[in-house]
Tab-separated table of C-alpha atoms in Angstrom:
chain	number	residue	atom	x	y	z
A	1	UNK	CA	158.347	183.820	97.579
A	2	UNK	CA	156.348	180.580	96.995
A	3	UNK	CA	157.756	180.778	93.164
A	4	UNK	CA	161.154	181.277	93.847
A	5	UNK	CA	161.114	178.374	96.290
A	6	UNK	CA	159.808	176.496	93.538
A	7	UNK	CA	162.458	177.881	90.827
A	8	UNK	CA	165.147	176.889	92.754
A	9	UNK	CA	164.192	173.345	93.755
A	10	UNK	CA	163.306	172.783	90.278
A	11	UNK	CA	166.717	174.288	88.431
A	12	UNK	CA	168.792	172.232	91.086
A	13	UNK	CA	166.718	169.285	90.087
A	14	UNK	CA	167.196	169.834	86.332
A	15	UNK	CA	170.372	171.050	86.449
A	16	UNK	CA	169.078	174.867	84.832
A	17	UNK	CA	169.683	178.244	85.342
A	18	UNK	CA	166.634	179.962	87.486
A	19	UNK	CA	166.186	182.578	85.098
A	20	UNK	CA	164.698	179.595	82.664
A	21	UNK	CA	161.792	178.512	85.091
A	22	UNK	CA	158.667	180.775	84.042
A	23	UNK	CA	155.350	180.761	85.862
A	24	UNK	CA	154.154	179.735	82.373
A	25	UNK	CA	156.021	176.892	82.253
A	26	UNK	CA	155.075	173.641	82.053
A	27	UNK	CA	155.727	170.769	83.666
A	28	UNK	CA	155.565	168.139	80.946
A	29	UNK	CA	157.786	170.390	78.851
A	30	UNK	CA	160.644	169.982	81.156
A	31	UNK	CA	160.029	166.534	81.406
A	32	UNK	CA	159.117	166.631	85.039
A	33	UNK	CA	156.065	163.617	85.577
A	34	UNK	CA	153.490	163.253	88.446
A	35	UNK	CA	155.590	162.140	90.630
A	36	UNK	CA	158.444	164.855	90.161
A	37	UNK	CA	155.462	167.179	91.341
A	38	UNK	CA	155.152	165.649	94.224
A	39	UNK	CA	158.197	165.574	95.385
A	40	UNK	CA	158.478	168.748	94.541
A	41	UNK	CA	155.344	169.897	96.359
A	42	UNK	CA	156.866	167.410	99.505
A	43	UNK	CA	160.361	169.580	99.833
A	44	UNK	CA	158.328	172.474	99.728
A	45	UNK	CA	155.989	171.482	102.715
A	46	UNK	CA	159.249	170.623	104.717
A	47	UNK	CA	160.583	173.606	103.883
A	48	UNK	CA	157.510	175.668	104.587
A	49	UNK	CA	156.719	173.220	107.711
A	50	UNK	CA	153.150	172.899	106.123
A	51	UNK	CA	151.335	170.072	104.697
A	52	UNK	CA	149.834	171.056	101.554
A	53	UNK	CA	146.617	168.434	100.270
A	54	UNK	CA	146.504	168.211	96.029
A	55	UNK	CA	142.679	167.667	96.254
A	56	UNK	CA	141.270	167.936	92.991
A	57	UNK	CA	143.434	170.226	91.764
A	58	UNK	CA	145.212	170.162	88.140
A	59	UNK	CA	148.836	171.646	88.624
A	60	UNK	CA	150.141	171.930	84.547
A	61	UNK	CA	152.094	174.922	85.418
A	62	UNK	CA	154.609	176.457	87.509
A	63	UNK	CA	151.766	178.976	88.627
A	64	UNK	CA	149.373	176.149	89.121
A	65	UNK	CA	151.760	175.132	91.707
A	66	UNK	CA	152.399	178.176	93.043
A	67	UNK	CA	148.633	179.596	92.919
A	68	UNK	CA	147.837	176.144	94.759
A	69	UNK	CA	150.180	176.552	97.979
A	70	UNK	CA	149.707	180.331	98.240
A	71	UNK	CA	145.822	179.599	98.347
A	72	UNK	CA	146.270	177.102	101.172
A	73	UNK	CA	148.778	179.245	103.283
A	74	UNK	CA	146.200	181.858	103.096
B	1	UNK	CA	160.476	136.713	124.101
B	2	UNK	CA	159.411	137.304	120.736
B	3	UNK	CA	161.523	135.537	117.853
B	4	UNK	CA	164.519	135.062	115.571
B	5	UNK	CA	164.242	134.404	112.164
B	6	UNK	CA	165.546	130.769	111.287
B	7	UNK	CA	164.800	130.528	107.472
B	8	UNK	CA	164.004	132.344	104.203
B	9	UNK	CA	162.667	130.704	101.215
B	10	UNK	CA	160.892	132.529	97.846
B	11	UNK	CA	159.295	131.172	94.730
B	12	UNK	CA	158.261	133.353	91.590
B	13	UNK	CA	156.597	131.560	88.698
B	14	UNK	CA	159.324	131.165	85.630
B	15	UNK	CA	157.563	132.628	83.053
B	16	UNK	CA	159.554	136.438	82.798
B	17	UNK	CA	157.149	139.224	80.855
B	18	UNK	CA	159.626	142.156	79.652
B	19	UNK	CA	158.979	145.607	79.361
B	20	UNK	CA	158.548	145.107	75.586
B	21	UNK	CA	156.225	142.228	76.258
B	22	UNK	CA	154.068	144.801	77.904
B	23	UNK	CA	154.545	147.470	75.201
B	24	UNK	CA	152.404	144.375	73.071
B	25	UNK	CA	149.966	144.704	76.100
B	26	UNK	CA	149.228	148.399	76.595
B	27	UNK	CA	150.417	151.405	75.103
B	28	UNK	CA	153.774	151.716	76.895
B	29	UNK	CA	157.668	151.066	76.833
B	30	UNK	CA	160.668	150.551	78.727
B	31	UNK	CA	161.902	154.091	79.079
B	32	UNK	CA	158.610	154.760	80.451
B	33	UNK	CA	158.384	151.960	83.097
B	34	UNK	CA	161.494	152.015	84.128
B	35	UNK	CA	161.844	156.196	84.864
B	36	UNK	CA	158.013	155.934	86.672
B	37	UNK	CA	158.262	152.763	89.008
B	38	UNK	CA	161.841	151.317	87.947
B	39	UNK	CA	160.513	148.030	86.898
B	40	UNK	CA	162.311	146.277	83.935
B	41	UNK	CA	161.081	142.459	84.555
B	42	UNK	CA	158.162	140.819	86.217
B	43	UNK	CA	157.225	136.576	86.808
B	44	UNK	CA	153.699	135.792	85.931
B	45	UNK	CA	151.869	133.330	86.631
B	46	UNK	CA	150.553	130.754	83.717
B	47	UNK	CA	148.966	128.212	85.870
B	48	UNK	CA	150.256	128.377	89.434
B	49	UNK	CA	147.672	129.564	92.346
B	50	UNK	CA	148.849	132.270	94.538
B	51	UNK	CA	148.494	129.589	97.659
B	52	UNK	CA	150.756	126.982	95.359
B	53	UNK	CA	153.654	129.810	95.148
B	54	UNK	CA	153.011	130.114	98.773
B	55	UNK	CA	153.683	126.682	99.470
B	56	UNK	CA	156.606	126.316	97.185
B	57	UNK	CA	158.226	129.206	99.291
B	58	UNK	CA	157.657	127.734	102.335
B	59	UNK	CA	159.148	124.780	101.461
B	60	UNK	CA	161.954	126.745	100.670
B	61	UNK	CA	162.489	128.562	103.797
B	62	UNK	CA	161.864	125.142	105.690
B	63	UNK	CA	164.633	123.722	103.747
B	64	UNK	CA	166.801	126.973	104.770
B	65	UNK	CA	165.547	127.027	108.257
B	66	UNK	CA	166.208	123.145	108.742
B	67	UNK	CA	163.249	122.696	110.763
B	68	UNK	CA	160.706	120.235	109.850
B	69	UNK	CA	157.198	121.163	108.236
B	70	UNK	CA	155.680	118.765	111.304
B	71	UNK	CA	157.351	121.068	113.963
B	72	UNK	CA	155.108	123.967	112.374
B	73	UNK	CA	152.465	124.779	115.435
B	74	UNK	CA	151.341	127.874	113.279
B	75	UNK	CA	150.567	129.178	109.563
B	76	UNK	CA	150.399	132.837	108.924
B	77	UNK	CA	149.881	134.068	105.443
B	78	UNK	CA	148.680	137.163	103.403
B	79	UNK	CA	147.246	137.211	99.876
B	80	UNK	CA	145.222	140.373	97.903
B	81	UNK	CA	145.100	137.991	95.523
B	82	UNK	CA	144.475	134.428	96.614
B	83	UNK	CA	141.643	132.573	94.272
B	84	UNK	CA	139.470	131.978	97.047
B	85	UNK	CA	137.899	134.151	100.200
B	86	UNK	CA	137.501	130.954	101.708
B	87	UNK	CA	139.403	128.544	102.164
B	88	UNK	CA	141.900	131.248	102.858
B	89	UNK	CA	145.855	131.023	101.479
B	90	UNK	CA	146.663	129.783	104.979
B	91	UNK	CA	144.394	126.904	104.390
B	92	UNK	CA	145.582	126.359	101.254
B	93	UNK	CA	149.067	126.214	101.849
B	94	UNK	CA	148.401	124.028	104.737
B	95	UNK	CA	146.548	121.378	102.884
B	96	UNK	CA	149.392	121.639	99.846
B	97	UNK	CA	151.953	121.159	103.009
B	98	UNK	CA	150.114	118.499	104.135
B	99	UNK	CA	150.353	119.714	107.924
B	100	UNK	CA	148.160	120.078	111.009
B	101	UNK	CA	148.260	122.814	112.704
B	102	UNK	CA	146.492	126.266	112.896
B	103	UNK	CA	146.712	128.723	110.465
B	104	UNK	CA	145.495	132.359	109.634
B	105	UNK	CA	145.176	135.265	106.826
B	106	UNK	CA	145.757	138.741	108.034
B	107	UNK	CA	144.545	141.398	105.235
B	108	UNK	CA	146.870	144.256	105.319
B	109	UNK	CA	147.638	144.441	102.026
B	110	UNK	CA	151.404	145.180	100.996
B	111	UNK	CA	152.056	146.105	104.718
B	112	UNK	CA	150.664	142.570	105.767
B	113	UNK	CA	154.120	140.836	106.039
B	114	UNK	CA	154.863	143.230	108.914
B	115	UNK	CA	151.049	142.564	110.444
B	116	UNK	CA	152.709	138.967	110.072
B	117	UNK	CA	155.546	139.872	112.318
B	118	UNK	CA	153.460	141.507	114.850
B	119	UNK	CA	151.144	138.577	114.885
B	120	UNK	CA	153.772	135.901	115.573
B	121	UNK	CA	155.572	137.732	118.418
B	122	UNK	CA	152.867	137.889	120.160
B	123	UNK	CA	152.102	133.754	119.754
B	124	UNK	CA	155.894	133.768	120.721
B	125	UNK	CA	155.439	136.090	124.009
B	126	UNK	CA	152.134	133.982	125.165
B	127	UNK	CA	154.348	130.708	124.391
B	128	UNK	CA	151.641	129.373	122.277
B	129	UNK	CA	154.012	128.474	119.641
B	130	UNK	CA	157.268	126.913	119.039
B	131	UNK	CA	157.821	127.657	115.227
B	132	UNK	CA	155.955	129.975	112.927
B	133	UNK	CA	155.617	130.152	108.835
B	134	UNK	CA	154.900	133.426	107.776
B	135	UNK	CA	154.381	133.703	104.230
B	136	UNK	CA	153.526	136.468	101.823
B	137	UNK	CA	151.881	135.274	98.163
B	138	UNK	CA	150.522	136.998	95.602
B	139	UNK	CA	149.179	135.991	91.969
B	140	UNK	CA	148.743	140.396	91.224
B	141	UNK	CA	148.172	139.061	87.738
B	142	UNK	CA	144.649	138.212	88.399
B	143	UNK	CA	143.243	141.493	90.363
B	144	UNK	CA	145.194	144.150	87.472
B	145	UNK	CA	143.432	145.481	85.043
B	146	UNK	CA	145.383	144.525	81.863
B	147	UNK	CA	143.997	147.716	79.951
B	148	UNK	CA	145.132	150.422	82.299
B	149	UNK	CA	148.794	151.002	81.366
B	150	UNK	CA	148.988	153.148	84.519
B	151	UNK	CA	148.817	149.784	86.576
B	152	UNK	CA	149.120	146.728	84.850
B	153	UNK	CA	153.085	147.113	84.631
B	154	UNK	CA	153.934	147.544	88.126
B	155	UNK	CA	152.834	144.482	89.801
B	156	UNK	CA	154.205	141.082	89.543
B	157	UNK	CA	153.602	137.416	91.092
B	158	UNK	CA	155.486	135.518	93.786
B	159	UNK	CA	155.724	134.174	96.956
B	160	UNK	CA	158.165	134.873	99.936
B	161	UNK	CA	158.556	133.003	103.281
B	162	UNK	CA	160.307	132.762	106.674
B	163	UNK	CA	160.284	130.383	109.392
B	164	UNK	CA	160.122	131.886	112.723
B	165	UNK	CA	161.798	130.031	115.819
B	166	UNK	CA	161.541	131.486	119.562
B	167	UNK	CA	164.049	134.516	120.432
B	168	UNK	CA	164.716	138.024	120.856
B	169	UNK	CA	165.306	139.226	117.579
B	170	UNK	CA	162.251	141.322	117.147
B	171	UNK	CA	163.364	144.338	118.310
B	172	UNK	CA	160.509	147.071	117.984
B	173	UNK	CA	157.588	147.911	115.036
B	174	UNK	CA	155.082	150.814	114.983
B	175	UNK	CA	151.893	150.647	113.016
B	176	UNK	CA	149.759	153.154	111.554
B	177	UNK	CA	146.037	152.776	109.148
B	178	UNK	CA	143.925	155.559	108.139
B	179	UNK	CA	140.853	153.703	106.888
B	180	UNK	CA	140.106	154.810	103.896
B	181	UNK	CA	138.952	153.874	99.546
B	182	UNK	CA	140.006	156.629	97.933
B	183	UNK	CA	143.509	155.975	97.023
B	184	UNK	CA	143.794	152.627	96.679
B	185	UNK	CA	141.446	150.092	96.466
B	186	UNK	CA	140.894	146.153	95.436
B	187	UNK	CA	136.935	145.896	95.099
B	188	UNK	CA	135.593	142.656	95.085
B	189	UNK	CA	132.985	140.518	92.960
B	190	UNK	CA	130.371	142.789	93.624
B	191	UNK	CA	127.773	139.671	93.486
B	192	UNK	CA	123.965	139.496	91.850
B	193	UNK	CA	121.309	140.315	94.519
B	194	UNK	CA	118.856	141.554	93.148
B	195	UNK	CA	118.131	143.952	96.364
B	196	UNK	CA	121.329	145.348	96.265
B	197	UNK	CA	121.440	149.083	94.046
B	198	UNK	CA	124.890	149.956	94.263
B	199	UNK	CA	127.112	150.859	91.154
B	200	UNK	CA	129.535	148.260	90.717
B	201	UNK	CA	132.910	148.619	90.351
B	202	UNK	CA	135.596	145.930	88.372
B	203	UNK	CA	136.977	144.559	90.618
B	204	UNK	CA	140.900	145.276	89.946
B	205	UNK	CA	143.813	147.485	91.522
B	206	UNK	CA	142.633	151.139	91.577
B	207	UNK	CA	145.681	152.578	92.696
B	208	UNK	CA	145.976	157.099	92.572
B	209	UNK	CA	149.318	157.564	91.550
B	210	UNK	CA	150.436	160.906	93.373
B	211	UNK	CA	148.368	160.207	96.507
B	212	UNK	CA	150.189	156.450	96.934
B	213	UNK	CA	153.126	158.073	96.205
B	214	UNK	CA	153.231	161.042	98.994
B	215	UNK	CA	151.649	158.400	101.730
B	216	UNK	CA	154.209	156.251	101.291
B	217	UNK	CA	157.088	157.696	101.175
B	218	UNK	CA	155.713	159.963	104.222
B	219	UNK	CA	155.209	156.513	105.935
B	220	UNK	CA	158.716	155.400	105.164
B	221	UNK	CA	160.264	158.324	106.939
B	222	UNK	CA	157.798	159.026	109.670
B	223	UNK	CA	158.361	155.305	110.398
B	224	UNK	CA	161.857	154.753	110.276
B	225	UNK	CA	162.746	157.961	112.395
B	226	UNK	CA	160.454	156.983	115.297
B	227	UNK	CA	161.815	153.487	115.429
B	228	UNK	CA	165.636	154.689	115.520
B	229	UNK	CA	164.854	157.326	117.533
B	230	UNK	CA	163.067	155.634	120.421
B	231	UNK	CA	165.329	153.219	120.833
B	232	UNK	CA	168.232	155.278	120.543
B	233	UNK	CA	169.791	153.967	117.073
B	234	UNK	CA	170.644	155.790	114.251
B	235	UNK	CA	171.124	154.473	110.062
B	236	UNK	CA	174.679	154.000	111.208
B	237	UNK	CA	173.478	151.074	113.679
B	238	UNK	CA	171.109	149.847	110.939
B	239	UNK	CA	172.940	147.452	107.752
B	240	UNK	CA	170.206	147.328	105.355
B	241	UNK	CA	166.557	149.049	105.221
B	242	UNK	CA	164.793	146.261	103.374
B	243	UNK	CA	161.275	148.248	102.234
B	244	UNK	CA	158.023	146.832	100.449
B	245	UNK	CA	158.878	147.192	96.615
B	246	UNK	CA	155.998	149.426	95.820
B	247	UNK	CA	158.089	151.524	93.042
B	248	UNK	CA	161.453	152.172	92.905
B	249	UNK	CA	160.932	156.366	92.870
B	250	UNK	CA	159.417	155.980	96.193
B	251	UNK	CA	162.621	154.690	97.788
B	252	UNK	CA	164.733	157.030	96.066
B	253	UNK	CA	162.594	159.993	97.212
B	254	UNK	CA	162.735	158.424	101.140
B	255	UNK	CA	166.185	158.134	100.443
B	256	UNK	CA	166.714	161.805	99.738
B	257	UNK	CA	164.053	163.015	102.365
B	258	UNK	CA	165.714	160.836	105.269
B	259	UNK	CA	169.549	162.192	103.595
B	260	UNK	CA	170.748	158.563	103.904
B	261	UNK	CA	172.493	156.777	100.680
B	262	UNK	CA	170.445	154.510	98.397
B	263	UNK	CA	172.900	151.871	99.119
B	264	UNK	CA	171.420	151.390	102.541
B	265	UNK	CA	168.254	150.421	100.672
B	266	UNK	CA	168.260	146.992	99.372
B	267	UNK	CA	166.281	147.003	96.087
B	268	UNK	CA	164.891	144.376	93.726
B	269	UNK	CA	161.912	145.749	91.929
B	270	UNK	CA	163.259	145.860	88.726
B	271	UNK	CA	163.745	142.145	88.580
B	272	UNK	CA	160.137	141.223	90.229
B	273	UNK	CA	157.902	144.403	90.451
B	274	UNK	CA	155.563	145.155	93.116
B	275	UNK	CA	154.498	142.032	94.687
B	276	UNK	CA	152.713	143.460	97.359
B	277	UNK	CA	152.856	141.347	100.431
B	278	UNK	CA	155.322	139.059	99.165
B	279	UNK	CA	157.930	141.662	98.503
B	280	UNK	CA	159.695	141.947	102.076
B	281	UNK	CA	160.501	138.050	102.637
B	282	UNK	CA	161.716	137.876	98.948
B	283	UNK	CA	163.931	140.351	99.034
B	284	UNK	CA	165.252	138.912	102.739
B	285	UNK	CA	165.569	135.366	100.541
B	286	UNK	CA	167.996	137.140	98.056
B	287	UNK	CA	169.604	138.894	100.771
B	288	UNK	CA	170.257	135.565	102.744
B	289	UNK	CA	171.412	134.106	99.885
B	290	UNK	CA	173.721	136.549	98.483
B	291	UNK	CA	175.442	136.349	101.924
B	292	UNK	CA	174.404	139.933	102.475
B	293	UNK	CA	173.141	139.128	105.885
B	294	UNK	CA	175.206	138.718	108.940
B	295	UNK	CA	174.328	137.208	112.448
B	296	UNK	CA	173.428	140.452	114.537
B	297	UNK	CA	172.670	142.846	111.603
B	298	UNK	CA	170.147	145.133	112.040
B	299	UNK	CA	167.071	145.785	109.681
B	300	UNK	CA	164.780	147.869	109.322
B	301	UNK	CA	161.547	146.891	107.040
B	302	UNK	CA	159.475	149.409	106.310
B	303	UNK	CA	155.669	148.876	104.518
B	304	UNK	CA	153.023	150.495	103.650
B	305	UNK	CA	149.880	150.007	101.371
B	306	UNK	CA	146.186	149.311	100.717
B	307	UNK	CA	144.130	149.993	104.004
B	308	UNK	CA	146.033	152.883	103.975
B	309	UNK	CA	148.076	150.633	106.570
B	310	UNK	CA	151.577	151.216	107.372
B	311	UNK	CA	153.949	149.635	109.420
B	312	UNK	CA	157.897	149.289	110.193
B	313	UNK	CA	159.658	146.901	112.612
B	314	UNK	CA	163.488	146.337	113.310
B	315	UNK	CA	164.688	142.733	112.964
B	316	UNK	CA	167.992	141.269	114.003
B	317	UNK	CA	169.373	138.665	111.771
């Protein structure tokens, strides 16, 4: 769920097809910075109605992202 | 009663430093500045105090204002980066303005022009004052750390000033601080006692990137929405939202989070960077000046910063 959410915010933002966001992807090779992250990680918690804290975490990957907000939701 | 704004005056240093002069700096370059904060020039100071720009400002906006710096029954002014703790900008402004009258800092960082605000409506509602300088003036230059690419090319100097005359212009402002080091922080000197064991730390703009950028922009929406809402207004009512220029990704990101157009945003932080408390009344100078402004406007100037402090207000021009 969480990486689909993610897929899609991130093709409409790059102007992609879904099918070319992997979980292994990373975000400096689709030239999304620090601060694409976080705006990506703030639509999410609107969408999800959740406020999700980076902490210490280091989000490289899709999955980091994804692994991060599942483990909070939980 | 609280007040109507009667002047704007600004003052940046002349001496422009490019996005190539800082690739001579640091390891950096234009592209880079300008997609991460949007910046493409800043003014830096070569000899001028951050209390100097200050004054040079305020004569400005007394020139604008047409009142006279002897009517002035109060000085407010904020500095991060004013060359003394004591005497204070407000001080030194007064003394360079050659004026009597009281004046005070208020440390609120980039947020502190709306502290300002706050401060001299309620001197306007106790009708301890006639006419009020509030002024904003920062020499960044001094407190960045020159070998941290991350923060060196964001920040800029100047000074920005308005003179403040009774009214009713002030319409509402919330405030917000969560106390706190750990995203940004300005250390001081940390001194020489010889009792005192603590690690020191250099004493220049420590600033977490992601964390600054998530606050604020959460600030800038939570904010804005409360103000509109509780006094029944929407962006329609509002002309211009006139923000702190922190980076220029943070009010395209509260643009897209609050669904209003970047036009309603007035934006200047590629010509001056991020001059922290200074910011607001500079970009309400060019505003004023390019005729932007019209009697009865509404705006709404959101800030946020080092504390963490926030704060919004709605103004009518």
């Amino acid at each position: 769920m969480v990486f689909e959410k993610i897929a899609a915010l991130l093709a409409e933002k790059l102007e992609c097809e879904v099918s070319e966001i992997k979980p292994e992807t990373k975000f400096g090779d689709l030239g999304i910075d620090s601060l694409d992250v976080m705006e990506l990680l703030m639509s999410l918690e609107d969408e999800l109605g959740t406020e999700i804290e980076m902490g210490e975490n280091k989000v490289e990957t899709v999955a980091d992202l994804v692994a991060m907000i599942e483990s909070k939701q939980n | 009663m609280s007040f109507s704004i009667l002047g704007t005056g600004m003052y940046v240093p002349p001496r422009i430093v490019t996005n190539e002069d800082m690739s001579k700096i640091v390891d950096t370059n234009d592209e880079w500045i300008m997609q991460r904060v949007g910046v493409k020039e800043r003014h830096i100071s070569e000899h001028e105090t951050a209390a100097e720009m200050g004054c040079k400002a305020a004569l400005a906006a007394l020139e604008n204002s047409g009142v006279k710096k002897e009517e002035i029954d109060l000085i407010l002014a904020a500095s991060v980066s004013g060359e003394s703790i004591s005497p204070s900008v407000s001080c030194m402004i007064q003394n360079l303005l050659g004026v009597h009258c009281m004046t005070m800092d208020i440390n609120a960082a980039c947020s502190a022009f709306v502290f300002m605000l706050e401060t001299a409506a309620g001197f306007f509602a106790r009708g301890r004052a006639k006419k009020i300088l509030v002024i904003g003036a920062e020499r960044l230059s001094r407190i960045v750390d020159w070998e941290d690419r991350g923060t060196c090319v964001i920040f800029g100097d100047g000074a920005g000033a308005v003179v403040l005359g009774e009214g009713d212009n002030y319409l509402d402002s919330v405030f917000d601080v969560k106390g706190g080091d750990n995203v940004i922080d300005i250390p001081q000197f940390q001194g020489k006692s010889p009792f005192f064991h603590r690690e020191a730390k250099k004493p220049y703009i420590h600033m977490k990137g992601q964390e600054t950028f998530k606050f604020a922009v959460t600030a800038i929406c939570r904010d804005t929405k409360e103000l509109l809402e509780r006094n029944g207004l929407t962006f329609d009512d509002i002309s211009y939202i006139v923000p702190h220029q922190a980076n220029k990704r943070i009010i395209d990101f509260a643009s897209v989070m609050l669904k209003i157009p970047k036009e309603k945003f007035y934006v200047n932080i590629d010509r001056y960077g991020n001059t922290s408390s200074a910011s607001i009344p500079i970009a309400l100078d060019e505003m004023n000046h390019k005729g932007l402004l019209k009697r009865g406007d509404l705006l709404l100037l959101p800030a946020f910063g080092g504390g963490l402090a926030s704060a919004a207000c709605i103004v009518r021009w």
